[in-house]
């Protein structure tokens, strides 16, 4: 009796298919929590329009309560990654809740924003692979850091 590879492969594919379908049933929180518009970064920090536009284009989806959830955020296993990244992003920096920060913390967050974009760590490469429009040009980085440094110098 010869050993057949076909049966183990079919069983493995069936198991993977069942796991994939089952993963779709896991409920994930893809909500955008309500927030007070008066607490938003744009209102409280009053960045120039060019800086606000860049931050909106490149940072809003992960760092605010105004996430545009893409189609792949509904398909496991990508959904697990996207939901976790947004949760982490909001935890570290949430532009929708900027007004809740005291002066010391908001100054530190401005420093971190500049550090992260200048180093190229943000926006995250996973995000820019699927959202190339979110990539920051050298001019974008200069606009962000120039403004944050100007605010911090006051």
Tab-separated table of C-alpha atoms in Angstrom, residues 16-98:
chain	number	residue	atom	x	y	z
A	16	UNK	CA	-7.466	25.536	7.638
A	17	UNK	CA	-10.749	26.407	5.931
A	18	UNK	CA	-12.727	25.621	9.090
A	19	UNK	CA	-10.332	27.728	11.182
A	20	UNK	CA	-10.572	30.614	8.695
A	21	UNK	CA	-14.381	30.562	8.720
A	22	UNK	CA	-14.467	30.243	12.520
A	23	UNK	CA	-12.108	33.227	12.879
A	24	UNK	CA	-14.634	35.369	10.995
A	25	UNK	CA	-17.115	34.796	13.824
A	26	UNK	CA	-14.911	36.344	16.513
A	27	UNK	CA	-16.504	39.685	17.481
A	28	UNK	CA	-14.126	42.654	17.399
A	29	UNK	CA	-14.714	46.237	18.504
A	30	UNK	CA	-14.468	48.386	15.395
A	31	UNK	CA	-16.261	51.307	16.946
A	32	UNK	CA	-15.440	54.970	16.993
A	33	UNK	CA	-16.081	56.098	20.561
A	34	UNK	CA	-17.997	59.350	20.926
A	35	UNK	CA	-15.850	62.360	21.677
A	36	UNK	CA	-16.315	66.033	22.414
A	37	UNK	CA	-15.349	68.050	19.318
A	38	UNK	CA	-14.068	70.807	21.627
A	39	UNK	CA	-11.414	68.396	22.947
A	40	UNK	CA	-10.044	67.626	19.471
A	41	UNK	CA	-6.440	68.447	18.596
A	42	UNK	CA	-7.522	70.807	15.787
A	43	UNK	CA	-9.542	72.923	18.220
A	44	UNK	CA	-7.238	72.816	21.244
A	45	UNK	CA	-3.805	72.979	19.579
A	46	UNK	CA	-4.844	75.022	16.511
A	47	UNK	CA	-2.250	73.620	14.096
A	48	UNK	CA	-1.849	75.340	10.727
A	49	UNK	CA	-4.132	73.925	8.033
A	50	UNK	CA	-1.210	72.250	6.238
A	51	UNK	CA	-0.099	70.415	9.395
A	52	UNK	CA	-3.668	69.444	10.303
A	53	UNK	CA	-4.169	68.086	6.794
A	54	UNK	CA	-1.018	65.944	6.927
A	55	UNK	CA	-1.903	64.579	10.374
A	56	UNK	CA	-5.430	63.841	9.202
A	57	UNK	CA	-4.192	62.015	6.093
A	58	UNK	CA	-1.450	60.024	7.811
A	59	UNK	CA	-2.412	59.634	11.470
A	60	UNK	CA	-6.176	59.923	11.965
A	61	UNK	CA	-7.135	56.299	11.321
A	62	UNK	CA	-5.030	54.944	14.197
A	63	UNK	CA	-4.773	57.981	16.471
A	64	UNK	CA	-8.318	59.317	16.786
A	65	UNK	CA	-11.879	58.250	17.479
A	66	UNK	CA	-12.652	58.937	13.812
A	67	UNK	CA	-11.191	55.793	12.250
A	68	UNK	CA	-12.232	54.862	8.735
A	69	UNK	CA	-12.354	51.087	9.039
A	70	UNK	CA	-11.190	49.517	5.750
A	71	UNK	CA	-12.804	46.399	4.293
A	72	UNK	CA	-9.916	44.210	5.413
A	73	UNK	CA	-10.617	45.154	9.041
A	74	UNK	CA	-13.581	42.778	8.731
A	75	UNK	CA	-11.629	39.767	7.438
A	76	UNK	CA	-9.629	37.625	9.848
A	77	UNK	CA	-6.752	37.353	10.410
A	78	UNK	CA	-6.141	40.949	9.210
A	79	UNK	CA	-9.036	42.156	11.358
A	80	UNK	CA	-7.192	41.124	14.523
A	81	UNK	CA	-4.111	43.089	13.487
A	82	UNK	CA	-6.017	46.222	12.423
A	83	UNK	CA	-8.205	46.379	15.529
A	84	UNK	CA	-5.177	45.846	17.772
A	85	UNK	CA	-3.141	48.526	15.950
A	86	UNK	CA	-5.951	51.085	16.287
A	87	UNK	CA	-6.441	50.235	19.965
A	88	UNK	CA	-2.679	50.647	20.578
A	89	UNK	CA	-2.564	53.852	18.535
A	90	UNK	CA	-5.429	55.440	20.445
A	91	UNK	CA	-3.843	54.414	23.732
A	92	UNK	CA	-0.541	56.155	22.923
A	93	UNK	CA	-1.955	59.226	21.167
A	94	UNK	CA	-5.570	60.174	20.555
A	95	UNK	CA	-6.130	63.424	18.684
A	96	UNK	CA	-9.846	63.275	19.558
A	97	UNK	CA	-8.997	63.588	23.262
A	98	UNK	CA	-6.126	66.083	23.075
